[in-house]
Every structure is written in C-alpha cells, then in structure tokens.
Short mmCIF file of C-alpha atoms in Angstrom, two decimals:
data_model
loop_
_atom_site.label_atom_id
_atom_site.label_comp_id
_atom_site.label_asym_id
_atom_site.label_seq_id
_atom_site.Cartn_x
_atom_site.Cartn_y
_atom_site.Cartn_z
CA UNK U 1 -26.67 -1.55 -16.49
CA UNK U 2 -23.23 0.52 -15.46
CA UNK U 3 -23.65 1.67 -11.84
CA UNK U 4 -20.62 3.05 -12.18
CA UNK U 5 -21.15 7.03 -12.31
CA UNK U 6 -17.76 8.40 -11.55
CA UNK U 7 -15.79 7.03 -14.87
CA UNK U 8 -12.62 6.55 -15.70
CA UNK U 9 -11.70 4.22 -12.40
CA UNK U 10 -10.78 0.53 -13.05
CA UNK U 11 -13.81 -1.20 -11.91
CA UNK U 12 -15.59 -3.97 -13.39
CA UNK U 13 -13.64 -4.56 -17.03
CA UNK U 14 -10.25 -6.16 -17.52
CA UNK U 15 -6.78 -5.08 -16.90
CA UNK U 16 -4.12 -6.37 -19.27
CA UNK U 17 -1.55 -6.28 -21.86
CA UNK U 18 -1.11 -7.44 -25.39
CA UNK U 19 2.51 -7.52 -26.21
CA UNK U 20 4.33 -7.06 -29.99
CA UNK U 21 4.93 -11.16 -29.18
CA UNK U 22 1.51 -12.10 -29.81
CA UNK U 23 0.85 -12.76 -26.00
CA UNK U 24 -0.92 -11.38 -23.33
CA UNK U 25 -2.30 -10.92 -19.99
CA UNK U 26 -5.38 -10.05 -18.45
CA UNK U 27 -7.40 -9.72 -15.32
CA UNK U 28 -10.73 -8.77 -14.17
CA UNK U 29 -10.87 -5.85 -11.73
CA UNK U 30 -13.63 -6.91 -9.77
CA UNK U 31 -11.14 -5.81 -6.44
CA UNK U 32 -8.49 -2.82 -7.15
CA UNK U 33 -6.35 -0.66 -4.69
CA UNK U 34 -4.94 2.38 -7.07
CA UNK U 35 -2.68 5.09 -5.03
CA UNK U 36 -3.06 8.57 -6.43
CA UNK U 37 -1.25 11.69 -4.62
CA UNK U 38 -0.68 9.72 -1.68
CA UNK U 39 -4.19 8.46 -1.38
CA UNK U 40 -5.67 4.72 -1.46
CA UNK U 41 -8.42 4.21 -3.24
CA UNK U 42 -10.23 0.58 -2.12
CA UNK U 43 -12.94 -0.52 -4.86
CA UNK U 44 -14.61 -3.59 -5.12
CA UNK U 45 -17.79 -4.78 -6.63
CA UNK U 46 -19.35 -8.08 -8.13
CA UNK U 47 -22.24 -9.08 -10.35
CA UNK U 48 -26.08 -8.93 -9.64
CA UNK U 49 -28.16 -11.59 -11.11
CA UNK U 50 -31.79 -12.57 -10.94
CA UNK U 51 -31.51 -14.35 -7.72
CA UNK U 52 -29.42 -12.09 -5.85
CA UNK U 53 -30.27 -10.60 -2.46
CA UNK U 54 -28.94 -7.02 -2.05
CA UNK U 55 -28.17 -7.17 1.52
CA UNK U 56 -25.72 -10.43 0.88
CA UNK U 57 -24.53 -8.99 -2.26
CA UNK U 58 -23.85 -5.76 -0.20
CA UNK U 59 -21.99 -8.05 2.48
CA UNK U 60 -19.96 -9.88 0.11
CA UNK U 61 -18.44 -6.37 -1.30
CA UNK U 62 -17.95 -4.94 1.92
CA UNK U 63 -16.26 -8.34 2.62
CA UNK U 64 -14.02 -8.71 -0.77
CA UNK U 65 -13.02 -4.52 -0.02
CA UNK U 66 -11.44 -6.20 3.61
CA UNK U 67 -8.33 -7.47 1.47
CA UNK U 68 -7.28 -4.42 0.05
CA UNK U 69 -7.60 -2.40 3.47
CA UNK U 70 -5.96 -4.78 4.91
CA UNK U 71 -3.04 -5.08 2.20
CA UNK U 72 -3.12 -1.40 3.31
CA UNK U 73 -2.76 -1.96 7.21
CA UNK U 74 0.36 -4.59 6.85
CA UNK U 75 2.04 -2.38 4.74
CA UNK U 76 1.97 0.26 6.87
CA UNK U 77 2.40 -1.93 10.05
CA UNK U 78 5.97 -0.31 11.08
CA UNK U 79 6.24 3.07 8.75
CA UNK U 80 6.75 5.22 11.34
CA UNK U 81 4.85 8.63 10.26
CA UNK U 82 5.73 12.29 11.11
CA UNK U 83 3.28 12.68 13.37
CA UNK U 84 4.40 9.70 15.02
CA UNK U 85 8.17 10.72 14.96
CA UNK U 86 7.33 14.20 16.22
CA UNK U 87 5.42 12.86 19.22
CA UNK U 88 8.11 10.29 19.97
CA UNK U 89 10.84 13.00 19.80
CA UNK U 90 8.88 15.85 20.67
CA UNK U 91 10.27 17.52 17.48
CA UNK U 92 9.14 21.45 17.50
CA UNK U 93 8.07 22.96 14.09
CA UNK U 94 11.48 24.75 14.02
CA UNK U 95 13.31 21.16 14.50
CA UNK U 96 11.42 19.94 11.54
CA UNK U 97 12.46 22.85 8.87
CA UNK U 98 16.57 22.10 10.01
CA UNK U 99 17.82 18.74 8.31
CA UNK U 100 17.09 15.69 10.35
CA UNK U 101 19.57 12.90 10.82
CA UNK U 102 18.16 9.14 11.12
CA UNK U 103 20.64 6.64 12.22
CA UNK U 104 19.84 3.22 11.96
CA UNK U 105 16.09 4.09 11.15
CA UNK U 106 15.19 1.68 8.26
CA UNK U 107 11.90 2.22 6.60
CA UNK U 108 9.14 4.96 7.61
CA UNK U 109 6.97 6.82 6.20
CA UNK U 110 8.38 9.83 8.24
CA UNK U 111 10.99 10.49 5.71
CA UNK U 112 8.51 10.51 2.49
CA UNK U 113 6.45 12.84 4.13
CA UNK U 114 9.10 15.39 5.65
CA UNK U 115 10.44 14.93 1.65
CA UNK U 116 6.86 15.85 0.44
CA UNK U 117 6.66 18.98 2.33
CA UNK U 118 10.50 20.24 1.48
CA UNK U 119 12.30 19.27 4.37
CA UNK U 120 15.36 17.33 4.87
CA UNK U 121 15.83 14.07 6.24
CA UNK U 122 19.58 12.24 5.64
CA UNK U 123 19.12 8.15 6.37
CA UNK U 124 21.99 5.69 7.27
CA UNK U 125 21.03 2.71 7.97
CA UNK U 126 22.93 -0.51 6.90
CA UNK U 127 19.88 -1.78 4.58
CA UNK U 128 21.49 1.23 2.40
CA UNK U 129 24.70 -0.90 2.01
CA UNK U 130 23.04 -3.73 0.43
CA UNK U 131 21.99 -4.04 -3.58
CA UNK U 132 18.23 -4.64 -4.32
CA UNK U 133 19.43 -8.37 -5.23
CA UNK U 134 21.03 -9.09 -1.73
CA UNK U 135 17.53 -7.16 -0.29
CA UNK U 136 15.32 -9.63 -2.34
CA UNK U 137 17.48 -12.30 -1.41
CA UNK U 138 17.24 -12.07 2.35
CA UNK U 139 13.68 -11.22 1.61
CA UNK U 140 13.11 -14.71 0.10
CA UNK U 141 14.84 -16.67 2.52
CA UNK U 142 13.13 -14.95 5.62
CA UNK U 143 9.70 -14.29 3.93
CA UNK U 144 7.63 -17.37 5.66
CA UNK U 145 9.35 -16.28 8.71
CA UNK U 146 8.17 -12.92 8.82
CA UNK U 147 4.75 -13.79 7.26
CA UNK U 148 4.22 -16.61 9.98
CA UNK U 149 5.21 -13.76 12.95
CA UNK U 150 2.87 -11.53 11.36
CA UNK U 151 -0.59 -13.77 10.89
CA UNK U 152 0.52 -14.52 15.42
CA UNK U 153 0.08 -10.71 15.66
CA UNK U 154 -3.46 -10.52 14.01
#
C-alpha cells in the first residue's frame, strides 16, 4: 500500500546511479531534505509491519525527520539574513534599493536574498582571496575543531 498521495517526491524507493562503467550506486530514501525555490522540504518515513504500533511508528518518524531539521539549523547557524542585517543596521527600504558594501562580512544569507530580490550587495572579505582548494584545505584541518565547538553550543 503507497501512502504516498502527493507523487513525484523521493520518498520510500532508491536513489542512485548506474554509470556507462558497469557500476553503481544506490540508496534508500527513507530520510530526504530536497531544496526547491528556496524552500526545505524535510520527509521521512519507515515501514509498517504486522506488529507495529502506530503511535511508536509515528514517534520514530517524527524522530528520524529531527536530523534533517537539524542539518537545516547548523547550516544556517551564522547566515546572517536581511531581516537580521536590516535590524542590526537599521537599513531603511531606500538604503536597501542603493548598492550595499560588506567589508569583511564572510558568509550570510543577507546577500542571496538582497540578490534574489534585484538589489546589490558588493562583498570583500579575505575568504574571496583564497581558491576552493586552500578553502577545503583549511576546512579539513580545522573541521573537528569547529565540529567539537559546535556539539558545546547545543
């Protein structure tokens, strides 16, 4: 029996490739986080079986949907957004439309969205400087670092 009524969302079959090689790859999508226009979607499910008790079953998929909106929280843990940036700077709707300068601002999510509605924003920041390899780099060596700082903060 498909629950599933909506259609055409990865839920509940496999995910995978075959390749020209003769190899391939696949995984169940029992838990999937798929970003369309800007919006998360969290699904997760599992199996009923003769023995099952909906109220645990129920628990368990509320439980296994906790990792993706979580995976969802840590990435956003430091994005500064525009609503954020306009309250911290008090930026007026007229500031907004004129093109906004951010030194040394790194990362936020301030500077897709301003980019999503048409405006401006120019970024230096040092990261800038750096190629992806020397990013992925420093990444690696400081990743257990950061990871460890983050799981204090939880």
């Amino acid at each position: 029996m498909n629950l599933n009524r909506r259609g055409g969302d990865p839920y509940g079959g496999a995910v995978g490739y075959f390749s020209f090689s003769g190899s391939a790859d696949t995984a169940i999508t029992i838990r999937t986080l798929v970003v369309k226009d800007g919006i998360a979607y969290v699904q997760a499910g599992g199996g009923i079986v003769a023995d099952s008790v909906p109220e645990t079953e129920y628990e368990e998929t509320v439980n296994k949907a906790r990792a993706g909106l979580r995976a969802i929280e840590l990435a956003q843990a430091g994005l500064e957004s525009l609503q954020e940036y306009t309250r911290m700077f008090n930026l007026s709707d007229e500031e907004l439309n004129l093109c906004i300068l951010g030194v040394g601002d790194g990362p936020a999510s301030f500077n897709s969205e301003m980019n999503a509605l048409g405006h401006t924003v120019l970024s230096i920041d040092p990261i800038y400087s750096f190629s992806r390899a020397q990013i992925e780099g420093r990444i690696e060596e400081n990743y257990d670092t950061l990871i460890s700082q983050v799981e204090r903060k939880l």
